[in-house]
Amino acid sequence: HPLKHHLTLTLLALTSLSHFPPASPLTPCRTLCGTTAINYPFSIDDGCGAPQYRSMLNCTGTDLFFMTTSGRYKVQSIDYNKQTMVVYDPAMSTCSILQPHHDFVMTDVESVVIPPSSDTIFALLNCSIDSPVLNRYKNLCFNFSGHSCDELYGGCNAFRVFHSFTNSSPPCCFTGYDTVKYMSMNILDCSHYTSFINVDGLKGIGPADWVYGMKLSYAVPDTGCGRCTRSGGACGYDTETGVMMCLCSTSMNATRECGSNGDIGGAQKLALRTKFHAFALV
């Protein structure tokens, strides 16, 4: 009988709905690049993380890079407790290798939200006697942990070439990030630079054993991200407006957290739509 057949199908549909597997929240934000964890405020997917850090990181294969206008800097580590990121410039000169002339340039946003930390020192090498840091701005140069320019020129294979040109060491300058931020290497009139970190622990240690690279320091925007992650979502933002959002799936976002106050996660909404669709087909 047609009516009996329709009721049977309806009951079967309702039974199948009662056994529909619960939907698990699916977020569109990757949380790993190789072995490096990608947590808020950073991201490697547009729309994830905090908008201030948009497009700063790039994941290529298993390698994570910090992107600036002057190049790609390999991310060696991110310490989410200390809120620091250690990056390495593959084009930078170090104690063991001399690289071509090179500047380190950050965008205006990067220099504000994730600048090099105070324990990152820049060494300006092979400077002219007319360099502004040896004259008008000589107060920008300082000594650290008892080290001198002669140590770099005499203790590093890469920098001995500068010493060999003359019987004396050419001028150099130990300085902070602000110096290279506001003056290019051409203006500084120095041919090369290098940088190293954790300078407080370098007393009595020769330059061959220094840790070369840059430690960047950042702050985490207080946007209630913890509430979002506890609900199974990922913190992100609208790519057009920059408004912060809780990303609950690849298809639906919530304003605060997933599955509460009317903000149902996309995976859950998708499940509800699928259930309704199955019933409507009967």
mmCIF file of C-alpha atoms in Angstrom:
data_model
loop_
_atom_site.group_PDB
_atom_site.id
_atom_site.type_symbol
_atom_site.label_atom_id
_atom_site.label_comp_id
_atom_site.label_asym_id
_atom_site.label_seq_id
_atom_site.Cartn_x
_atom_site.Cartn_y
_atom_site.Cartn_z
ATOM 1 C CA HIS A 1 0.000 0.000 0.000
ATOM 2 C CA PRO A 2 1.479 3.439 -0.938
ATOM 3 C CA LEU A 3 0.722 5.056 2.445
ATOM 4 C CA LYS A 4 2.184 2.107 4.358
ATOM 5 C CA HIS A 5 5.286 2.203 2.155
ATOM 6 C CA HIS A 6 5.718 5.976 2.776
ATOM 7 C CA LEU A 7 5.426 5.524 6.560
ATOM 8 C CA THR A 8 7.986 2.716 6.467
ATOM 9 C CA LEU A 9 10.493 4.904 4.598
ATOM 10 C CA THR A 10 9.854 7.766 7.011
ATOM 11 C CA LEU A 11 10.528 5.547 10.026
ATOM 12 C CA LEU A 12 13.688 4.207 8.399
ATOM 13 C CA ALA A 13 14.886 7.758 7.773
ATOM 14 C CA LEU A 14 14.203 8.787 11.369
ATOM 15 C CA THR A 15 16.039 5.695 12.629
ATOM 16 C CA SER A 16 19.057 6.505 10.475
ATOM 17 C CA LEU A 17 19.067 10.074 11.807
ATOM 18 C CA SER A 18 19.179 8.858 15.398
ATOM 19 C CA HIS A 19 22.372 6.935 14.565
ATOM 20 C CA PHE A 20 23.980 9.764 12.602
ATOM 21 C CA PRO A 21 27.578 10.055 13.840
ATOM 22 C CA PRO A 22 28.312 13.212 15.842
ATOM 23 C CA ALA A 23 30.183 15.809 13.874
ATOM 24 C CA SER A 24 33.637 16.767 15.081
ATOM 25 C CA PRO A 25 34.829 20.340 14.649
ATOM 26 C CA LEU A 26 37.070 20.770 11.624
ATOM 27 C CA THR A 27 39.214 23.881 11.409
ATOM 28 C CA PRO A 28 40.894 25.175 8.247
ATOM 29 C CA CYS A 29 44.111 26.164 10.041
ATOM 30 C CA ARG A 30 47.214 23.980 9.848
ATOM 31 C CA THR A 31 49.003 23.617 13.172
ATOM 32 C CA LEU A 32 52.351 22.207 12.015
ATOM 33 C CA CYS A 33 55.064 23.006 9.499
ATOM 34 C CA GLY A 34 57.504 20.130 9.600
ATOM 35 C CA THR A 35 58.102 19.730 13.322
ATOM 36 C CA THR A 36 57.393 23.377 14.216
ATOM 37 C CA ALA A 37 54.062 24.041 15.937
ATOM 38 C CA ILE A 38 52.010 26.870 14.426
ATOM 39 C CA ASN A 39 49.911 28.427 17.179
ATOM 40 C CA TYR A 40 48.129 31.751 17.654
ATOM 41 C CA PRO A 41 49.027 34.512 16.854
ATOM 42 C CA PHE A 42 50.878 32.965 13.887
ATOM 43 C CA SER A 43 49.517 31.051 10.921
ATOM 44 C CA ILE A 44 50.518 29.604 7.579
ATOM 45 C CA ASP A 45 46.982 29.883 6.164
ATOM 46 C CA ASP A 46 45.333 33.173 5.246
ATOM 47 C CA GLY A 47 42.531 34.076 7.638
ATOM 48 C CA CYS A 48 44.066 32.136 10.531
ATOM 49 C CA GLY A 49 45.900 33.573 13.526
ATOM 50 C CA ALA A 50 45.956 37.298 14.267
ATOM 51 C CA PRO A 51 45.608 39.779 11.380
ATOM 52 C CA GLN A 52 48.690 41.712 12.570
ATOM 53 C CA TYR A 53 50.806 38.661 11.665
ATOM 54 C CA ARG A 54 49.182 38.002 8.301
ATOM 55 C CA SER A 55 51.478 36.529 5.612
ATOM 56 C CA MET A 56 54.544 36.699 7.871
ATOM 57 C CA LEU A 57 55.136 32.947 7.815
ATOM 58 C CA ASN A 58 55.456 30.632 4.839
ATOM 59 C CA CYS A 59 55.646 26.846 4.989
ATOM 60 C CA THR A 60 57.619 25.289 2.129
ATOM 61 C CA GLY A 61 57.733 21.528 2.445
ATOM 62 C CA THR A 62 58.874 20.994 6.023
ATOM 63 C CA ASP A 63 60.682 24.339 6.299
ATOM 64 C CA LEU A 64 59.135 27.404 7.936
ATOM 65 C CA PHE A 65 60.202 30.871 6.799
ATOM 66 C CA PHE A 66 59.704 34.363 8.207
ATOM 67 C CA MET A 67 58.957 36.679 5.286
ATOM 68 C CA THR A 68 60.198 40.260 5.014
ATOM 69 C CA THR A 69 60.783 42.698 2.182
ATOM 70 C CA SER A 70 64.477 41.753 2.162
ATOM 71 C CA GLY A 71 64.056 37.990 1.947
ATOM 72 C CA ARG A 72 63.063 34.681 3.517
ATOM 73 C CA TYR A 73 64.510 33.905 6.924
ATOM 74 C CA LYS A 74 64.551 30.315 8.145
ATOM 75 C CA VAL A 75 62.628 29.892 11.396
ATOM 76 C CA GLN A 76 64.734 27.802 13.739
ATOM 77 C CA SER A 77 62.383 27.808 16.714
ATOM 78 C CA ILE A 78 59.329 29.467 18.246
ATOM 79 C CA ASP A 79 59.020 29.683 22.030
ATOM 80 C CA TYR A 80 55.355 30.350 22.758
ATOM 81 C CA ASN A 81 55.972 30.728 26.496
ATOM 82 C CA LYS A 82 58.710 33.350 26.145
ATOM 83 C CA GLN A 83 57.027 34.781 23.018
ATOM 84 C CA THR A 84 60.178 34.699 20.916
ATOM 85 C CA MET A 85 61.065 33.413 17.458
ATOM 86 C CA VAL A 86 64.634 32.643 16.371
ATOM 87 C CA VAL A 87 65.292 33.151 12.660
ATOM 88 C CA TYR A 88 68.388 32.755 10.528
ATOM 89 C CA ASP A 89 69.290 34.767 7.454
ATOM 90 C CA PRO A 90 70.904 32.392 4.921
ATOM 91 C CA ALA A 91 72.414 35.407 3.123
ATOM 92 C CA MET A 92 74.048 36.850 6.243
ATOM 93 C CA SER A 93 77.780 36.690 6.890
ATOM 94 C CA THR A 94 78.877 34.671 9.919
ATOM 95 C CA CYS A 95 82.157 33.740 11.539
ATOM 96 C CA SER A 96 82.559 30.875 9.061
ATOM 97 C CA ILE A 97 81.276 32.356 5.784
ATOM 98 C CA LEU A 98 81.487 35.753 4.088
ATOM 99 C CA GLN A 99 78.392 36.653 2.069
ATOM 100 C CA PRO A 100 77.788 39.489 -0.431
ATOM 101 C CA HIS A 101 76.566 42.905 0.727
ATOM 102 C CA HIS A 102 73.094 42.505 2.230
ATOM 103 C CA ASP A 103 70.496 44.523 4.173
ATOM 104 C CA PHE A 104 67.991 43.306 6.744
ATOM 105 C CA VAL A 105 64.675 45.091 6.156
ATOM 106 C CA MET A 106 61.362 44.545 7.938
ATOM 107 C CA THR A 107 58.004 46.036 7.018
ATOM 108 C CA ASP A 108 56.640 48.841 9.196
ATOM 109 C CA VAL A 109 54.154 46.414 10.746
ATOM 110 C CA GLU A 110 56.785 43.748 11.424
ATOM 111 C CA SER A 111 59.162 46.213 13.061
ATOM 112 C CA VAL A 112 56.382 47.139 15.501
ATOM 113 C CA VAL A 113 54.748 43.785 16.304
ATOM 114 C CA ILE A 114 57.753 41.425 16.078
ATOM 115 C CA PRO A 115 61.060 43.347 16.274
ATOM 116 C CA PRO A 116 64.436 41.794 17.126
ATOM 117 C CA SER A 117 64.780 41.427 20.891
ATOM 118 C CA SER A 118 67.163 43.421 23.053
ATOM 119 C CA ASP A 119 69.565 40.476 23.313
ATOM 120 C CA THR A 120 70.088 40.394 19.543
ATOM 121 C CA ILE A 121 73.250 42.293 18.584
ATOM 122 C CA PHE A 122 74.158 43.470 15.086
ATOM 123 C CA ALA A 123 77.852 43.770 14.220
ATOM 124 C CA LEU A 124 78.567 46.218 11.387
ATOM 125 C CA LEU A 125 81.817 45.151 9.749
ATOM 126 C CA ASN A 126 84.507 46.726 7.590
ATOM 127 C CA CYS A 127 83.163 50.242 8.062
ATOM 128 C CA SER A 128 84.620 53.351 6.490
ATOM 129 C CA ILE A 129 86.181 55.957 8.774
ATOM 130 C CA ASP A 130 83.454 58.250 7.425
ATOM 131 C CA SER A 131 80.659 55.987 8.677
ATOM 132 C CA PRO A 132 77.994 57.894 10.645
ATOM 133 C CA VAL A 133 78.255 55.353 13.489
ATOM 134 C CA LEU A 134 81.894 56.342 13.917
ATOM 135 C CA ASN A 135 81.170 60.049 13.864
ATOM 136 C CA ARG A 136 77.858 61.805 14.458
ATOM 137 C CA TYR A 137 76.076 58.657 15.672
ATOM 138 C CA LYS A 138 78.946 56.959 17.456
ATOM 139 C CA ASN A 139 76.767 56.732 20.564
ATOM 140 C CA LEU A 140 74.829 53.976 18.737
ATOM 141 C CA CYS A 141 77.824 51.660 19.097
ATOM 142 C CA PHE A 142 78.515 49.870 22.362
ATOM 143 C CA ASN A 143 80.607 47.127 23.902
ATOM 144 C CA PHE A 144 79.011 43.922 25.071
ATOM 145 C CA SER A 145 80.304 41.232 27.403
ATOM 146 C CA GLY A 146 83.869 42.515 27.003
ATOM 147 C CA HIS A 147 84.131 41.683 23.289
ATOM 148 C CA SER A 148 85.851 43.782 20.614
ATOM 149 C CA CYS A 149 86.034 44.143 16.851
ATOM 150 C CA ASP A 150 89.515 42.644 16.866
ATOM 151 C CA GLU A 151 88.025 39.362 18.063
ATOM 152 C CA LEU A 152 85.802 39.148 14.988
ATOM 153 C CA TYR A 153 88.569 40.053 12.562
ATOM 154 C CA GLY A 154 91.131 37.808 14.223
ATOM 155 C CA GLY A 155 88.988 34.901 15.422
ATOM 156 C CA CYS A 156 86.736 34.339 12.410
ATOM 157 C CA ASN A 157 87.982 32.789 9.186
ATOM 158 C CA ALA A 158 85.384 34.739 7.200
ATOM 159 C CA PHE A 159 86.423 38.139 8.554
ATOM 160 C CA ARG A 160 90.211 37.743 8.472
ATOM 161 C CA VAL A 161 90.133 38.997 4.885
ATOM 162 C CA PHE A 162 89.319 42.493 6.179
ATOM 163 C CA HIS A 163 92.312 42.352 8.506
ATOM 164 C CA SER A 164 94.642 41.265 5.707
ATOM 165 C CA PHE A 165 93.995 44.380 3.613
ATOM 166 C CA THR A 166 95.831 46.570 6.126
ATOM 167 C CA ASN A 167 97.998 46.072 9.158
ATOM 168 C CA SER A 168 95.173 47.334 11.349
ATOM 169 C CA SER A 169 91.593 46.177 11.826
ATOM 170 C CA PRO A 170 88.975 48.229 9.968
ATOM 171 C CA PRO A 171 86.362 49.880 12.189
ATOM 172 C CA CYS A 172 83.276 47.953 13.240
ATOM 173 C CA CYS A 173 80.295 48.657 15.443
ATOM 174 C CA PHE A 174 78.211 46.549 17.813
ATOM 175 C CA THR A 175 74.717 48.005 17.772
ATOM 176 C CA GLY A 176 71.006 47.286 18.122
ATOM 177 C CA TYR A 177 68.254 46.738 15.583
ATOM 178 C CA ASP A 178 67.134 50.377 15.472
ATOM 179 C CA THR A 179 70.415 51.345 13.808
ATOM 180 C CA VAL A 180 69.947 49.020 10.828
ATOM 181 C CA LYS A 181 66.232 49.830 10.807
ATOM 182 C CA TYR A 182 66.773 53.502 10.066
ATOM 183 C CA MET A 183 70.044 53.336 8.111
ATOM 184 C CA SER A 184 70.860 50.982 5.244
ATOM 185 C CA MET A 185 74.287 49.421 4.877
ATOM 186 C CA ASN A 186 75.071 51.988 2.176
ATOM 187 C CA ILE A 187 74.279 54.860 4.532
ATOM 188 C CA LEU A 188 76.180 53.172 7.349
ATOM 189 C CA ASP A 189 79.116 52.800 4.948
ATOM 190 C CA CYS A 190 79.912 49.298 6.208
ATOM 191 C CA SER A 191 80.390 46.427 3.780
ATOM 192 C CA HIS A 192 78.890 43.576 5.834
ATOM 193 C CA TYR A 193 76.889 42.777 8.932
ATOM 194 C CA THR A 194 76.287 39.788 11.132
ATOM 195 C CA SER A 195 73.978 39.250 14.099
ATOM 196 C CA PHE A 196 73.959 36.961 17.100
ATOM 197 C CA ILE A 197 71.663 36.206 20.013
ATOM 198 C CA ASN A 198 71.679 35.407 23.736
ATOM 199 C CA VAL A 199 74.461 37.947 24.212
ATOM 200 C CA ASP A 200 74.193 37.913 28.004
ATOM 201 C CA GLY A 201 75.721 34.439 27.982
ATOM 202 C CA LEU A 202 78.631 35.210 25.641
ATOM 203 C CA LYS A 203 81.109 36.587 28.164
ATOM 204 C CA GLY A 204 84.423 34.797 27.745
ATOM 205 C CA ILE A 205 83.196 32.895 24.664
ATOM 206 C CA GLY A 206 84.922 33.416 21.311
ATOM 207 C CA PRO A 207 82.973 34.461 18.181
ATOM 208 C CA ALA A 208 83.383 31.028 16.584
ATOM 209 C CA ASP A 209 80.986 29.701 19.242
ATOM 210 C CA TRP A 210 78.405 32.484 19.171
ATOM 211 C CA VAL A 211 74.852 31.680 18.076
ATOM 212 C CA TYR A 212 74.321 33.575 14.825
ATOM 213 C CA GLY A 213 70.821 34.667 13.887
ATOM 214 C CA MET A 214 68.091 36.956 15.191
ATOM 215 C CA LYS A 215 65.674 36.529 18.065
ATOM 216 C CA LEU A 216 62.370 38.263 17.403
ATOM 217 C CA SER A 217 60.066 39.245 20.245
ATOM 218 C CA TYR A 218 56.290 39.409 19.847
ATOM 219 C CA ALA A 219 53.132 40.002 21.867
ATOM 220 C CA VAL A 220 49.910 38.007 21.735
ATOM 221 C CA PRO A 221 46.806 40.146 21.072
ATOM 222 C CA ASP A 222 44.189 39.685 23.801
ATOM 223 C CA THR A 223 41.152 38.780 21.739
ATOM 224 C CA GLY A 224 39.586 35.996 23.802
ATOM 225 C CA CYS A 225 41.297 33.350 21.705
ATOM 226 C CA GLY A 226 41.371 30.873 24.587
ATOM 227 C CA ARG A 227 37.582 30.679 24.623
ATOM 228 C CA CYS A 228 37.574 29.849 20.935
ATOM 229 C CA THR A 229 40.216 27.112 21.140
ATOM 230 C CA ARG A 230 38.553 25.522 24.184
ATOM 231 C CA SER A 231 35.388 25.162 22.112
ATOM 232 C CA GLY A 232 37.278 23.264 19.408
ATOM 233 C CA GLY A 233 37.829 26.180 17.048
ATOM 234 C CA ALA A 234 40.854 28.067 15.790
ATOM 235 C CA CYS A 235 41.377 31.804 16.127
ATOM 236 C CA GLY A 236 41.308 33.716 12.872
ATOM 237 C CA TYR A 237 39.872 36.732 11.131
ATOM 238 C CA ASP A 238 37.825 37.852 8.162
ATOM 239 C CA THR A 239 40.303 38.283 5.301
ATOM 240 C CA GLU A 240 38.398 41.303 3.945
ATOM 241 C CA THR A 241 37.580 43.227 7.127
ATOM 242 C CA GLY A 242 40.207 41.923 9.555
ATOM 243 C CA VAL A 243 37.496 41.279 12.171
ATOM 244 C CA MET A 244 38.484 38.485 14.557
ATOM 245 C CA MET A 245 36.518 35.247 14.245
ATOM 246 C CA CYS A 246 36.457 31.765 15.721
ATOM 247 C CA LEU A 247 37.001 29.341 12.847
ATOM 248 C CA CYS A 248 34.984 26.211 13.457
ATOM 249 C CA SER A 249 35.207 24.503 10.071
ATOM 250 C CA THR A 250 36.137 25.063 6.466
ATOM 251 C CA SER A 251 32.558 26.092 5.700
ATOM 252 C CA MET A 252 31.246 28.069 8.673
ATOM 253 C CA ASN A 253 32.645 30.531 11.214
ATOM 254 C CA ALA A 254 31.457 31.695 14.629
ATOM 255 C CA THR A 255 31.979 35.097 16.155
ATOM 256 C CA ARG A 256 33.083 33.923 19.605
ATOM 257 C CA GLU A 257 33.260 30.164 19.984
ATOM 258 C CA CYS A 258 32.057 27.024 18.259
ATOM 259 C CA GLY A 259 28.590 25.657 18.968
ATOM 260 C CA SER A 260 27.302 28.185 21.518
ATOM 261 C CA ASN A 261 24.936 31.153 21.656
ATOM 262 C CA GLY A 262 23.630 30.333 18.228
ATOM 263 C CA ASP A 263 27.094 30.117 16.722
ATOM 264 C CA ILE A 264 27.001 26.512 15.559
ATOM 265 C CA GLY A 265 30.202 25.084 14.146
ATOM 266 C CA GLY A 266 30.185 24.459 10.436
ATOM 267 C CA ALA A 267 30.769 20.721 10.775
ATOM 268 C CA GLN A 268 27.739 20.501 13.071
ATOM 269 C CA LYS A 269 25.616 22.636 10.731
ATOM 270 C CA LEU A 270 26.711 20.484 7.825
ATOM 271 C CA ALA A 271 25.576 17.413 9.750
ATOM 272 C CA LEU A 272 22.197 19.022 10.479
ATOM 273 C CA ARG A 273 21.759 19.943 6.818
ATOM 274 C CA THR A 274 22.654 16.388 5.801
ATOM 275 C CA LYS A 275 20.114 14.950 8.247
ATOM 276 C CA PHE A 276 17.387 17.277 6.990
ATOM 277 C CA HIS A 277 18.308 16.475 3.401
ATOM 278 C CA ALA A 278 18.023 12.739 4.095
ATOM 279 C CA PHE A 279 14.569 13.250 5.608
ATOM 280 C CA ALA A 280 13.425 15.478 2.748
ATOM 281 C CA LEU A 281 14.358 12.856 0.187
ATOM 282 C CA VAL A 282 11.886 10.392 1.695
#
